Coordinates of N, CA and C in Angstrom, one line a residue:
M1031 N 48.2 113.4 222.4 CA 47.1 113.9 223.2 C 47.9 114.0 224.6
R1032 N 47.6 115.3 225.2 CA 47.9 115.8 226.3 C 47.7 114.7 227.7
K1033 N 48.6 114.6 228.9 CA 48.3 113.8 230.0 C 49.0 115.0 231.1
L1034 N 48.2 114.5 232.1 CA 48.6 114.8 233.3 C 49.4 113.8 234.4
F1035 N 50.1 114.4 235.1 CA 50.9 113.6 236.0 C 51.3 114.3 237.4
L1036 N 51.0 113.8 238.4 CA 51.4 114.4 240.1 C 52.8 113.8 240.5
H1037 N 53.1 114.5 240.7 CA 54.7 114.4 240.9 C 54.6 113.8 242.4
E1038 N 55.4 113.5 243.2 CA 55.3 112.8 244.1 C 55.7 113.8 245.2
D1039 N 56.3 114.7 244.6 CA 56.5 116.2 245.5 C 55.1 116.7 245.9
A1040 N 54.5 116.5 244.8 CA 53.5 117.5 244.6 C 52.1 116.6 245.4
E1041 N 52.5 115.2 245.2 CA 51.4 114.3 246.0 C 51.7 114.4 247.6
A1042 N 53.0 114.5 247.9 CA 53.3 114.8 249.4 C 52.5 116.1 250.0
D1043 N 52.9 117.3 249.0 CA 51.8 119.0 249.5 C 50.5 118.6 249.5
L1044 N 50.0 117.5 248.3 CA 48.8 117.2 249.0 C 47.8 116.8 250.3
D1045 N 49.0 115.7 250.0 CA 48.8 114.5 251.4 C 48.4 115.7 252.7
E1046 N 50.1 116.6 252.8 CA 49.9 117.7 253.9 C 48.8 118.8 254.1
L1047 N 47.9 119.1 252.5 CA 47.2 119.8 252.7 C 45.8 119.2 253.1
W1048 N 45.5 117.8 252.8 CA 44.5 116.7 253.3 C 44.8 117.2 254.7
D1049 N 45.9 117.2 255.6 CA 46.2 117.1 257.1 C 45.5 118.9 257.4
S1050 N 45.8 119.5 256.7 CA 45.7 121.2 257.4 C 44.5 121.6 256.8
E1051 N 44.6 121.7 255.7 CA 42.9 122.3 255.0 C 42.6 121.2 253.8
P1052 N 41.4 120.2 254.6 CA 41.0 119.3 253.9 C 40.2 119.7 252.6
R1053 N 39.3 121.1 252.8 CA 38.3 121.6 252.0 C 39.2 122.0 250.7
V1054 N 40.3 122.6 250.8 CA 41.2 123.1 249.9 C 41.9 121.7 249.3
A1055 N 42.3 120.7 249.9 CA 42.7 119.7 249.0 C 41.8 118.8 248.3
A1056 N 40.2 119.0 248.8 CA 39.5 118.3 248.2 C 39.3 119.4 246.8
K1057 N 39.3 120.4 247.0 CA 38.7 121.3 245.6 C 39.8 120.9 244.7
I1058 N 41.1 120.8 244.9 CA 42.4 120.5 243.9 C 42.2 119.4 243.4
E1059 N 42.2 118.1 244.5 CA 41.7 117.2 244.0 C 41.0 116.9 242.5
V1060 N 39.7 117.4 243.0 CA 38.5 117.6 242.0 C 38.9 118.5 240.5
F1061 N 39.7 119.5 240.9 CA 40.0 119.9 239.8 C 41.0 119.2 239.2
L1062 N 42.4 118.7 239.6 CA 43.1 117.7 238.8 C 42.5 116.9 237.8
E1063 N 41.5 116.2 238.8 CA 40.9 115.0 237.9 C 39.6 115.6 236.7
E1064 N 39.3 117.1 236.8 CA 38.8 117.5 235.5 C 39.4 118.2 234.8
L1065 N 41.1 118.3 234.8 CA 41.9 118.5 234.2 C 42.3 117.3 233.1
R1066 N 42.4 116.2 233.9 CA 42.9 114.9 233.3 C 42.2 114.7 232.3
E1067 N 40.7 114.8 232.6 CA 39.6 114.4 231.6 C 39.6 115.4 230.7
S1068 N 40.0 116.8 230.9 CA 40.1 117.7 229.4 C 40.8 117.8 228.6
Q1069 N 41.1 117.7 227.1 CA 41.9 118.3 226.7 C 42.0 119.4 226.4
D1070 N 40.6 120.3 226.5 CA 40.6 121.8 226.3 C 41.5 122.3 227.3
L1071 N 40.8 122.0 228.6 CA 41.5 122.3 230.0 C 43.3 122.4 229.8
L1072 N 43.7 121.1 229.5 CA 44.8 120.9 229.8 C 45.7 121.9 228.7
D1073 N 45.1 122.1 227.5 CA 45.5 123.3 226.1 C 45.5 124.5 227.1
R1074 N 44.9 124.9 227.7 CA 44.6 126.0 228.6 C 45.8 126.4 229.2
V1075 N 46.2 125.5 230.3 CA 47.3 125.6 231.2 C 48.8 125.9 230.7
T1076 N 48.6 126.1 229.6 CA 50.1 126.4 228.7 C 49.6 127.8 227.8
Q1077 N 48.6 128.9 228.5 CA 48.5 129.8 227.8 C 48.5 131.4 228.6
H1078 N 49.7 131.8 228.3 CA 50.1 132.6 229.4 C 48.6 133.6 229.4
D1079 N 48.7 134.3 230.7 CA 47.4 134.8 231.7 C 45.8 134.1 230.7
F1080 N 45.8 133.5 230.8 CA 44.6 132.8 230.3 C 43.6 133.1 231.8
G1081 N 42.2 133.1 231.7 CA 41.8 132.9 232.9 C 41.9 134.2 233.6
T1082 N 41.9 135.3 233.2 CA 42.2 136.6 234.1 C 40.9 137.0 234.9
S1083 N 39.7 136.7 234.8 CA 38.2 136.6 235.1 C 38.1 135.8 235.6
P1084 N 37.8 135.8 237.4 CA 36.6 134.4 238.2 C 35.7 134.4 237.5
R1085 N 34.8 135.6 237.2 CA 33.8 135.5 236.8 C 33.3 134.5 235.1
H1086 N 34.5 134.6 234.6 CA 34.5 133.6 233.4 C 35.2 132.1 233.7
H1087 N 36.2 132.1 234.4 CA 37.2 130.9 234.1 C 37.8 130.2 235.2
P1088 N 37.9 129.1 235.5 CA 37.8 128.5 237.0 C 39.4 128.8 237.6
F1089 N 40.3 129.0 236.5 CA 41.5 129.3 237.1 C 42.5 130.3 236.2
H1090 N 43.6 130.9 236.7 CA 44.2 131.4 236.2 C 45.6 131.1 235.8
V1091 N 45.9 131.2 234.8 CA 47.5 130.7 234.4 C 48.9 131.5 233.9
S1092 N 49.7 131.3 234.7 CA 50.9 132.4 234.2 C 52.4 131.7 234.3
M1093 N 53.2 131.9 233.2 CA 54.3 131.5 232.7 C 55.3 132.0 234.4
W1094 N 56.0 130.7 234.7 CA 57.1 131.6 235.8 C 58.2 132.2 234.9
Q1095 N 58.0 133.3 234.9 CA 58.5 134.2 233.7 C 60.5 133.9 234.5
Q1096 N 60.9 134.2 235.4 CA 62.0 134.0 235.9 C 62.7 132.7 235.1
Q1097 N 61.7 131.7 235.4 CA 62.3 129.9 235.3 C 62.5 130.1 233.6
Q1098 N 61.2 130.4 233.0 CA 61.2 130.7 231.4 C 62.2 131.0 230.9
R1099 N 62.8 132.3 231.2 CA 64.0 132.6 230.9 C 65.1 132.2 231.2
L1100 N 65.1 131.0 232.1 CA 66.4 130.3 232.0 C 66.1 128.9 231.2
G1101 N 65.1 129.0 230.5 CA 64.9 127.6 229.5 C 64.0 126.4 230.2
R1102 N 63.3 126.6 231.6 CA 62.6 126.0 232.1 C 61.1 126.2 231.7
N1103 N 60.3 125.2 231.2 CA 59.2 125.6 231.3 C 57.8 125.3 232.0
L1104 N 58.3 126.2 233.3 CA 57.6 126.0 234.6 C 56.3 127.3 234.7
W1105 N 55.3 126.7 235.1 CA 54.1 127.7 234.9 C 53.5 127.5 236.6
R1106 N 52.8 128.5 236.7 CA 51.8 128.3 238.0 C 50.1 128.9 237.7
L1107 N 49.5 127.9 238.3 CA 48.2 128.1 238.1 C 47.6 128.3 239.5
K1108 N 46.4 129.4 239.4 CA 45.4 129.5 240.6 C 43.9 129.7 240.4
L1109 N 43.7 128.6 241.6 CA 42.4 128.2 241.3 C 41.5 129.5 241.9
W1110 N 40.7 130.0 240.9 CA 39.7 131.2 241.5 C 38.7 131.0 242.4
E1111 N 38.2 129.9 242.8 CA 37.1 129.5 243.7 C 37.7 129.7 245.1
L1112 N 39.1 129.1 245.1 CA 39.6 129.2 246.3 C 40.5 130.6 246.9
E1113 N 40.7 131.2 245.7 CA 41.8 132.5 245.9 C 40.4 133.6 246.5
T1114 N 38.9 133.4 245.4 CA 38.2 134.4 246.1 C 37.8 134.2 247.8
N1115 N 37.9 132.5 248.1 CA 37.8 132.8 249.5 C 39.0 132.7 250.7
G1116 N 39.8 133.5 249.8 CA 41.0 133.4 251.0 C 41.9 132.4 251.1
K1117 N 41.7 131.6 250.0 CA 42.9 130.6 250.4 C 43.7 130.4 249.3
K1118 N 44.7 131.2 249.2 CA 46.0 131.2 248.3 C 46.8 130.4 248.3
Y1119 N 46.8 129.5 247.1 CA 47.8 128.2 246.9 C 47.8 128.3 245.2
R1120 N 49.2 127.8 244.8 CA 49.7 128.0 243.6 C 49.9 126.5 243.3
L1121 N 49.3 126.1 242.2 CA 49.8 124.6 241.7 C 51.1 125.1 240.6
I1122 N 52.1 124.6 240.9 CA 53.5 124.8 240.2 C 53.3 123.9 239.3
Y1123 N 53.7 123.8 237.9 CA 53.8 122.5 236.8 C 55.1 122.8 235.8
A1124 N 54.9 121.6 235.1 CA 56.1 121.9 234.0 C 55.2 121.0 233.0
F1125 N 55.5 121.6 231.5 CA 55.1 121.0 230.3 C 56.3 120.8 229.5
L1126 N 56.2 119.4 229.2 CA 57.2 118.8 228.1 C 56.5 118.7 226.8
P1127 N 56.8 119.5 225.6 CA 56.0 119.7 224.7 C 56.3 118.2 224.0
L1128 N 57.4 118.3 223.6 CA 57.3 116.5 222.9 C 57.1 115.6 223.3
K1129 N 56.7 115.4 224.2 CA 55.7 114.4 224.8 C 54.3 114.7 225.2
Q1130 N 54.0 116.3 225.2 CA 52.3 116.7 225.6 C 52.1 116.1 227.1
H1131 N 53.5 116.3 228.0 CA 53.2 115.6 229.4 C 53.1 116.9 230.0
H1132 N 52.2 117.4 231.3 CA 52.4 118.0 232.4 C 52.3 117.6 233.9
Y1133 N 53.3 118.0 234.4 CA 53.7 117.4 235.5 C 53.6 118.7 236.4
I1134 N 52.5 118.2 237.6 CA 52.4 118.8 238.8 C 53.7 118.9 239.7
L1135 N 54.4 119.9 239.8 CA 55.6 119.4 240.6 C 55.2 120.0 242.2
G1136 N 54.7 121.0 242.5 CA 54.1 121.4 243.7 C 53.1 122.4 244.0
I1137 N 52.3 122.0 245.5 CA 51.3 122.8 245.5 C 51.6 123.8 246.7
M1138 N 52.0 125.1 246.3 CA 52.6 126.2 247.1 C 51.6 126.9 248.0
P1139 N 51.4 127.1 249.2 CA 50.7 128.2 249.8 C 51.1 129.8 249.5
R1140 N 50.5 130.6 249.1 CA 50.7 132.0 248.8 C 50.1 132.9 249.7
K1141 N 49.4 132.2 250.9 CA 49.0 133.2 252.1 C 50.4 134.2 252.6
N1142 N 49.8 135.5 252.8 CA 51.3 136.0 253.2 C 52.4 136.5 252.6
G1143 N 52.1 135.9 251.2 CA 53.7 135.7 250.5 C 54.7 135.2 250.8
D1144 N 53.9 133.9 251.4 CA 55.4 133.3 252.0 C 55.8 132.1 250.9
F1145 N 55.5 131.8 250.0 CA 56.2 131.6 248.8 C 56.3 132.5 247.8
D1146 N 57.1 133.1 247.5 CA 57.4 134.1 246.3 C 58.0 133.8 245.3
Y1147 N 58.6 132.7 245.0 CA 59.0 132.2 243.9 C 60.8 132.4 243.7
D1148 N 61.0 133.0 244.8 CA 62.3 133.2 244.7 C 63.2 131.9 244.4
E1149 N 64.5 132.2 244.3 CA 65.3 131.3 243.5 C 66.3 130.4 244.7
R1150 N 66.2 131.4 245.8 CA 67.0 130.9 246.7 C 65.8 130.1 248.0
D1151 N 64.7 130.1 247.5 CA 63.5 129.4 248.5 C 63.9 127.9 248.5
P1152 N 63.9 127.1 248.9 CA 63.9 125.7 249.1 C 63.0 125.2 248.3
R1153 N 61.9 125.8 248.4 CA 60.7 125.3 247.9 C 60.9 125.2 246.1
T1154 N 61.4 126.3 245.8 CA 62.0 126.4 244.7 C 62.9 125.5 243.9
Q1155 N 63.8 125.4 244.9 CA 64.4 124.5 244.6 C 64.3 123.2 244.4
R1156 N 63.6 122.6 245.3 CA 62.7 121.6 245.3 C 62.3 121.3 243.9
I1157 N 61.4 122.2 243.4 CA 60.8 122.2 242.1 C 61.5 122.0 241.2
V1158 N 62.7 122.7 241.0 CA 63.9 123.1 239.7 C 64.4 121.5 239.7
E1159 N 64.7 121.3 241.0 CA 65.5 119.8 241.1 C 64.3 118.7 240.3
A1160 N 62.9 118.9 240.9 CA 62.3 118.4 240.4 C 62.0 117.9 238.7
Y1161 N 61.6 119.4 238.1 CA 62.0 119.6 236.9 C 62.7 118.5 236.3
L1162 N 64.5 119.5 236.9 CA 65.3 118.7 236.0 C 65.6 117.1 236.2
G1163 N 64.8 116.6 236.5 CA 64.5 115.1 236.9 C 63.7 114.5 236.1
L1164 N 62.7 115.3 235.1 CA 61.6 114.7 234.4 C 62.1 114.2 233.2

């Protein structure tokens, strides 16, 4: 059975969102709760390119390809409801297949391309450190 966990770094990101964008934080919280309760949805979050159409799916999944090439099972997810309303955030998470555990490691803003997955970005380094600590 797959399980979802929220890393303390992601909890801090969500807390910051509650202060700056409470509607976004609420939508993410509701989504995380739905995700926790659905094995089907948890299965979908490790299917690269799942949810390409906002008309048919609530989110889009992509492997973090640079990190995957380094042997790190890291992914990103965007919520279409937020995206189509100009609220660009990515949920960055890891999947540990032997345990069947998903760990949300960060919630990153993508407005104006401020988080671009660059390995030199301190947020990327924070996520990788959290991943290595799992």
